[in-house]
PDB file of C-alpha atoms in Angstrom:
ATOM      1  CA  UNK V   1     -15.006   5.698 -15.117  1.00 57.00           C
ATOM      2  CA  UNK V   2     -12.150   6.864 -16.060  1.00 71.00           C
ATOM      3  CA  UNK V   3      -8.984   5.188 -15.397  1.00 75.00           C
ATOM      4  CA  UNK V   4      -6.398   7.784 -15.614  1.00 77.00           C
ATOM      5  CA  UNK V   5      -8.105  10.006 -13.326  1.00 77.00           C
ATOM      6  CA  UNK V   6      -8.149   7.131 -10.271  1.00 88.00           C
ATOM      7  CA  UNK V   7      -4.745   5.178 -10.850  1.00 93.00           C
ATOM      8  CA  UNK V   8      -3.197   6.611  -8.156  1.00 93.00           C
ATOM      9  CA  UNK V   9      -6.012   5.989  -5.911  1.00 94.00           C
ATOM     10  CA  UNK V  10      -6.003   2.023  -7.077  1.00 94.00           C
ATOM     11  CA  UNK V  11      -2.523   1.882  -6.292  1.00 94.00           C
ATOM     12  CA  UNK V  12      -3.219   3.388  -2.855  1.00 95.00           C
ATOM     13  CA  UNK V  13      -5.890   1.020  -1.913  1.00 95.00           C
ATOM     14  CA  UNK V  14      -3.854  -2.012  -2.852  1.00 94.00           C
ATOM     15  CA  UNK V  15      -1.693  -0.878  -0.292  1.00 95.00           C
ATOM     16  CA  UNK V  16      -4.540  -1.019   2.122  1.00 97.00           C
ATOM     17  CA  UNK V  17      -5.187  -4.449   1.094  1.00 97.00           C
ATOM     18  CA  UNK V  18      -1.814  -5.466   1.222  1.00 97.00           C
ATOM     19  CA  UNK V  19      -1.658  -4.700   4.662  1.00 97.00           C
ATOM     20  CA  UNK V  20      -5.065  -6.828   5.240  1.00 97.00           C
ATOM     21  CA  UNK V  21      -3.635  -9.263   3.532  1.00 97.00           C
ATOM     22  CA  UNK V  22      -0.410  -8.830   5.986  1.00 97.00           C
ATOM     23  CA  UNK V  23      -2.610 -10.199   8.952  1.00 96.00           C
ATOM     24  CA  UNK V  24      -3.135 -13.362   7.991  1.00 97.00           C
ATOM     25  CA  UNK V  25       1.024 -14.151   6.897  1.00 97.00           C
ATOM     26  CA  UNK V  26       4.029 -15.292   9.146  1.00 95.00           C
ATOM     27  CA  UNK V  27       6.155 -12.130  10.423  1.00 95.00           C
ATOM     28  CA  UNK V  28       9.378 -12.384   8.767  1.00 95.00           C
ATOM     29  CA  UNK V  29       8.986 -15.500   5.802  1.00 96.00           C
ATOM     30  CA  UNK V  30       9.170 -15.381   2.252  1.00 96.00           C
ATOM     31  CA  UNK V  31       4.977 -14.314   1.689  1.00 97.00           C
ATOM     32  CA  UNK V  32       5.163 -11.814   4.420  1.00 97.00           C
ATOM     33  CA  UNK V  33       7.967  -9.793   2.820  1.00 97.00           C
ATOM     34  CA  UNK V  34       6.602 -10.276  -1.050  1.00 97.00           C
ATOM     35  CA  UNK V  35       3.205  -8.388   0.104  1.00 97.00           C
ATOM     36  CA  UNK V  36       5.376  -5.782   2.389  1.00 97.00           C
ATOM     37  CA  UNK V  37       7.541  -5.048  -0.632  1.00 96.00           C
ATOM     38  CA  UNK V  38       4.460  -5.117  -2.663  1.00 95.00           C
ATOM     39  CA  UNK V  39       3.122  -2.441  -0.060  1.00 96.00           C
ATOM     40  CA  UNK V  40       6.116  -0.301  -0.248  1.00 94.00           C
ATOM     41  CA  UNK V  41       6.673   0.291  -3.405  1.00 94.00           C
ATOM     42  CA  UNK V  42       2.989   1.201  -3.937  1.00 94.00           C
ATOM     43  CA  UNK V  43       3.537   3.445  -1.008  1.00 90.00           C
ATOM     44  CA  UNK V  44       6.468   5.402  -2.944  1.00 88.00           C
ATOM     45  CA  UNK V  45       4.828   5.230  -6.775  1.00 93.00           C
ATOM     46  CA  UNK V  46       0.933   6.337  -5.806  1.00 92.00           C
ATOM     47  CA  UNK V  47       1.763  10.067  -5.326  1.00 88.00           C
ATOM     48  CA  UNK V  48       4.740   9.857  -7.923  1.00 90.00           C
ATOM     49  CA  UNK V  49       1.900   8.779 -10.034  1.00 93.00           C
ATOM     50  CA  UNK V  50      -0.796  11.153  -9.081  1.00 91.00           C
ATOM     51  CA  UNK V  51       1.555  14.555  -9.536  1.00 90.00           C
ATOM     52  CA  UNK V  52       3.563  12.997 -12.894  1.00 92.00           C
ATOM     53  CA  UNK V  53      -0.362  12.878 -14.035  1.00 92.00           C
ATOM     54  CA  UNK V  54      -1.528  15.858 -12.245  1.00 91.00           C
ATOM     55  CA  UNK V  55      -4.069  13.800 -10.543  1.00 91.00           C
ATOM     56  CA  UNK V  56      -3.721  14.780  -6.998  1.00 90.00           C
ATOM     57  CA  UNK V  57      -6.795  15.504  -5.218  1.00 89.00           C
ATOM     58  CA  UNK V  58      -8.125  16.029  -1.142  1.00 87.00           C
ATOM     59  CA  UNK V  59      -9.309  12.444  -1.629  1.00 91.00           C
ATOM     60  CA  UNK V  60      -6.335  10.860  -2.659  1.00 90.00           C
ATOM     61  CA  UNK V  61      -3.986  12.713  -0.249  1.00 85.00           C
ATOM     62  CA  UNK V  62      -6.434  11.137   2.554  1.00 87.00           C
ATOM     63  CA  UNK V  63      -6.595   7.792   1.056  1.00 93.00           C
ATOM     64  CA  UNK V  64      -2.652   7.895   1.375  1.00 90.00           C
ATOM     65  CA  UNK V  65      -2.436   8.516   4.728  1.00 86.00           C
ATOM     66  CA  UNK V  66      -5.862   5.770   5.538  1.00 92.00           C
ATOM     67  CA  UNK V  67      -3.171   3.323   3.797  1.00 93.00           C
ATOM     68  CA  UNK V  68       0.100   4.755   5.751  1.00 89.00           C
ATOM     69  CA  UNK V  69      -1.980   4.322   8.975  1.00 89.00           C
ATOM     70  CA  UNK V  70      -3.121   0.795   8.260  1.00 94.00           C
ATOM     71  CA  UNK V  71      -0.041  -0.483   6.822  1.00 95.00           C
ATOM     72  CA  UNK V  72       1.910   0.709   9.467  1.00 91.00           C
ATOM     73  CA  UNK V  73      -0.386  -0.479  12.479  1.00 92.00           C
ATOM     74  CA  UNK V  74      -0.707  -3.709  10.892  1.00 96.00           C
ATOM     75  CA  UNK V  75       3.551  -3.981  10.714  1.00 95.00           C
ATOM     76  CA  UNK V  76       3.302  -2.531  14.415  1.00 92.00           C
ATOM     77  CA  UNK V  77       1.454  -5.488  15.651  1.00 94.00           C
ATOM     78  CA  UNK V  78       3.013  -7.984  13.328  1.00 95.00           C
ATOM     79  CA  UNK V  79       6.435  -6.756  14.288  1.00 95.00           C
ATOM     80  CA  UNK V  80       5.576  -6.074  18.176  1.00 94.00           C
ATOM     81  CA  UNK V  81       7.006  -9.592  19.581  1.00 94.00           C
ATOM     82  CA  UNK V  82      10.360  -9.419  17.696  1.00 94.00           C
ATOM     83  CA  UNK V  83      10.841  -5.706  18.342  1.00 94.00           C
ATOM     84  CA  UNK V  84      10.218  -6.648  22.190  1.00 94.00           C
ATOM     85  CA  UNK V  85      12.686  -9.690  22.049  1.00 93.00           C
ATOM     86  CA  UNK V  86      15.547  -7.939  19.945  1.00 94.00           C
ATOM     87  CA  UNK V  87      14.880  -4.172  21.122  1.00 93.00           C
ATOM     88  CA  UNK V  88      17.671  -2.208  23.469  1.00 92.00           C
ATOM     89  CA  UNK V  89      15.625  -0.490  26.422  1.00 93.00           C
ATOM     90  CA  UNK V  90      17.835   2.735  25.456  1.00 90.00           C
ATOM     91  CA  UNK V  91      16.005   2.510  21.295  1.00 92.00           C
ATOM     92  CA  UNK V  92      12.210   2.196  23.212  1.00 94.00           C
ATOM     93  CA  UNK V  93      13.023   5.011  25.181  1.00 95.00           C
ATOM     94  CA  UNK V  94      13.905   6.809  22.144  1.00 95.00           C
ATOM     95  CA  UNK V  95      11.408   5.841  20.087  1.00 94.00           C
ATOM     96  CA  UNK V  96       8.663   7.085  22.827  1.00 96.00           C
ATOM     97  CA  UNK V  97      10.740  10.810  22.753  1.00 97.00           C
ATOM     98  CA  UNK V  98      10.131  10.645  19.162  1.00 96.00           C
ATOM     99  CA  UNK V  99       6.613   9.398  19.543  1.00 95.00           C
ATOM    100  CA  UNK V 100       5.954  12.598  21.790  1.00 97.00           C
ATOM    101  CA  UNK V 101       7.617  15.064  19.878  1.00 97.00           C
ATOM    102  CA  UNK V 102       5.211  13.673  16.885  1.00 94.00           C
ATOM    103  CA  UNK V 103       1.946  13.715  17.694  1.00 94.00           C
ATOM    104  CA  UNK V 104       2.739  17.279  19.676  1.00 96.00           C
ATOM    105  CA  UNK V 105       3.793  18.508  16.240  1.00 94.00           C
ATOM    106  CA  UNK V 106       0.838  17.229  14.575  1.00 91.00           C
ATOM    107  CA  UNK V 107      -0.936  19.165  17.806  1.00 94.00           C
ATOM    108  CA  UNK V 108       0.343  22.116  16.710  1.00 94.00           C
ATOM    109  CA  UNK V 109      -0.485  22.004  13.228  1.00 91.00           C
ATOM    110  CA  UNK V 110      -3.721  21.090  14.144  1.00 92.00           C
ATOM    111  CA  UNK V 111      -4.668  23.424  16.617  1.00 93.00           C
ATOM    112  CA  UNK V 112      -2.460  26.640  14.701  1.00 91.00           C
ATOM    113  CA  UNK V 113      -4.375  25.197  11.171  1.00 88.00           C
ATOM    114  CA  UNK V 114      -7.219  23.778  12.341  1.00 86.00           C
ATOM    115  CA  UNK V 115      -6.307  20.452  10.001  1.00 83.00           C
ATOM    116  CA  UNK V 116      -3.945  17.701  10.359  1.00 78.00           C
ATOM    117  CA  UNK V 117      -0.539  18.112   7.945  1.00 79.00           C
ATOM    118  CA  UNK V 118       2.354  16.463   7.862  1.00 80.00           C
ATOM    119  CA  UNK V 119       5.664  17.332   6.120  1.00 84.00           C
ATOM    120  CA  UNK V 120       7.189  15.684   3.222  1.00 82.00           C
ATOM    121  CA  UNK V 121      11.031  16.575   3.715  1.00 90.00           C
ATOM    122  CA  UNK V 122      14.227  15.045   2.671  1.00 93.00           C
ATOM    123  CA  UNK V 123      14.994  13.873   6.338  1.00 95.00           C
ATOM    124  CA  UNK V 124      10.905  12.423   6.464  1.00 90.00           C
ATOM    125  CA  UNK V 125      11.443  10.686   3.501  1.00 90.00           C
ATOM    126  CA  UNK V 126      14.927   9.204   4.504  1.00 95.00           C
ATOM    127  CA  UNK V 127      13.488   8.090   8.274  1.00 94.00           C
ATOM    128  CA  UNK V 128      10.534   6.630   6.314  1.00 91.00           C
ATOM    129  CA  UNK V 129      13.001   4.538   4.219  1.00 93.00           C
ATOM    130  CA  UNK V 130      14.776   3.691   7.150  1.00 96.00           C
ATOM    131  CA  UNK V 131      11.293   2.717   9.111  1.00 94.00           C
ATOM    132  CA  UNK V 132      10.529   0.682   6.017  1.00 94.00           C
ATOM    133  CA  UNK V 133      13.666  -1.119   6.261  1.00 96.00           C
ATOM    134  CA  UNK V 134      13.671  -2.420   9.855  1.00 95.00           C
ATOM    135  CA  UNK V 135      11.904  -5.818   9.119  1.00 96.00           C
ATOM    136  CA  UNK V 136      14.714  -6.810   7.255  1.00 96.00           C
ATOM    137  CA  UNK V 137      17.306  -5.364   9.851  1.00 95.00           C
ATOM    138  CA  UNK V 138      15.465  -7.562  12.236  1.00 94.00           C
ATOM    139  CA  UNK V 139      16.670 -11.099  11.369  1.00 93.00           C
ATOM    140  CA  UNK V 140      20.457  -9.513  11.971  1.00 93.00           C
ATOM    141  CA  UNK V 141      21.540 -10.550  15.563  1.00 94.00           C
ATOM    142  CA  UNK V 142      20.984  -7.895  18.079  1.00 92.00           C
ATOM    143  CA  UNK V 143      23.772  -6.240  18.444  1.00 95.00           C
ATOM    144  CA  UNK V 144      23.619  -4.841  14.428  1.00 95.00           C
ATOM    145  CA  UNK V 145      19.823  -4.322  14.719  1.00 95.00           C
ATOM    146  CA  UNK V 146      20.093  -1.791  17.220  1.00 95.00           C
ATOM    147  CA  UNK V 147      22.900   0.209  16.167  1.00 96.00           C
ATOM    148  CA  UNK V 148      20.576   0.005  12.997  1.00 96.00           C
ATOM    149  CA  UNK V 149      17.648   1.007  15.173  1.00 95.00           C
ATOM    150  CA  UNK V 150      19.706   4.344  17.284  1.00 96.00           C
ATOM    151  CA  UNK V 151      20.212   5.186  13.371  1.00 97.00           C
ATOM    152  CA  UNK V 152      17.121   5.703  12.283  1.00 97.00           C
ATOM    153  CA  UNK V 153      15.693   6.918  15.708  1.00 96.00           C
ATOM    154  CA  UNK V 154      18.575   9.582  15.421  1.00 97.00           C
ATOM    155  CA  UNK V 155      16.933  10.614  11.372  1.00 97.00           C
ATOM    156  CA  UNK V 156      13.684  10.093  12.679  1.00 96.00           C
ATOM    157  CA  UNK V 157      14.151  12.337  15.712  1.00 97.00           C
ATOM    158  CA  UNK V 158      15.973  15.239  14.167  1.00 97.00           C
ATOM    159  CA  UNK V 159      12.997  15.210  11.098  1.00 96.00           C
ATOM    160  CA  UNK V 160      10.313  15.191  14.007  1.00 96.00           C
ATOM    161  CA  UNK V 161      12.026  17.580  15.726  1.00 97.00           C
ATOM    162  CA  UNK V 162      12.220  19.815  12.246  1.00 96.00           C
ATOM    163  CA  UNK V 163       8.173  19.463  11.612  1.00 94.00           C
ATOM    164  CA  UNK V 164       7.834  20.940  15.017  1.00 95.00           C
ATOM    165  CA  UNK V 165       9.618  23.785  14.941  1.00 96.00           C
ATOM    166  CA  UNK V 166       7.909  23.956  11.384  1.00 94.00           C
ATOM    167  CA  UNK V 167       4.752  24.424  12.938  1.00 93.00           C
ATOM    168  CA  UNK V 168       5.414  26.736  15.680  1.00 94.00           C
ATOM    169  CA  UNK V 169       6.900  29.524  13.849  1.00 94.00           C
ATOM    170  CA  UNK V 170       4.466  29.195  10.861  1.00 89.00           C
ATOM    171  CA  UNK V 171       2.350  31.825  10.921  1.00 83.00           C
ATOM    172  CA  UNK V 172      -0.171  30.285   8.082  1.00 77.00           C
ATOM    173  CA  UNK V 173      -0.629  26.968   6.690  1.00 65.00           C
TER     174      UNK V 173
END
């Protein structure tokens, strides 16, 4: 086997396992946010490492988001009590907008493509970073954590709102 050619991948599934390993730790406490960092920063080096060795492959690229979808579903439930406690009605509200406009892009890329895509843009990359961020915006008091929050729903929104009208006036993937 031969190493090079799946390093990328191995750093993506430790991510995975990360997140596993995310279910059984305290939301919030020292382990919890050793592993997520862990998680993160394999989340930003895997593809770094897979095009600086020109390594990328179909495989890997769905491996990625198998990780992105597990880590972040794991963080969803872990984080799900605090973000209901601390959490303006006015930032769910957004959040379900952005939600929406979302998964109707990904729609549209589907149904126009016939595969699911999503875009890796500036303002994707700076709400994921701001995403990433929130359980350590969460042990500010309220107040701060959702002027935080409208932040990164604002980023988050506008780069949603850019992958959609993406999609609709592409004529070819």
């Amino acid at each position: 086997m031969d190493i090079k050619k799946n390093i990328a991948n191995f750093v993506t599934s430790i991510r995975i396992l990360g997140a596993i390993a995310i279910i059984f730790l305290k939301p919030l406490e020292s382990a919890f946010f050793i592993v997520y960092l862990f998680c993160g920063l394999s989340d930003a080096v895997d593809g770094f490492i897979a095009r600086k060795l020109k390594i990328t492959s179909e495989f890997g690229t769905k491996l990625d988001s198998i990780a992105d979808l597990t880590f972040y579903s794991v963080m969803m439930i872990k984080l799900l009590p605090t973000l209901c406690e601390k959490l303006w009605r006015f930032n769910w509200a957004f959040l379900f907008i952005i939600l929406a406009i979302r998964i109707s892009a990904y729609a549209v890329s589907a149904i126009k493509f016939h595969k699911f895509s999503t875009l890796h843009t500036i303002l994707n990359k700076i709400s994921g970073g701001g995403v990433f961020l929130i359980p350590f915006f969460i042990l500010l008091e309220r107040t701060p954590f959702n002027i935080y929050g409208v932040i990164v729903c604002l980023i988050t929104y506008t780069a949603s709102l850019q992958e959609l009208v993406y999609y609709i006036k592409r004529k070819k993937q």
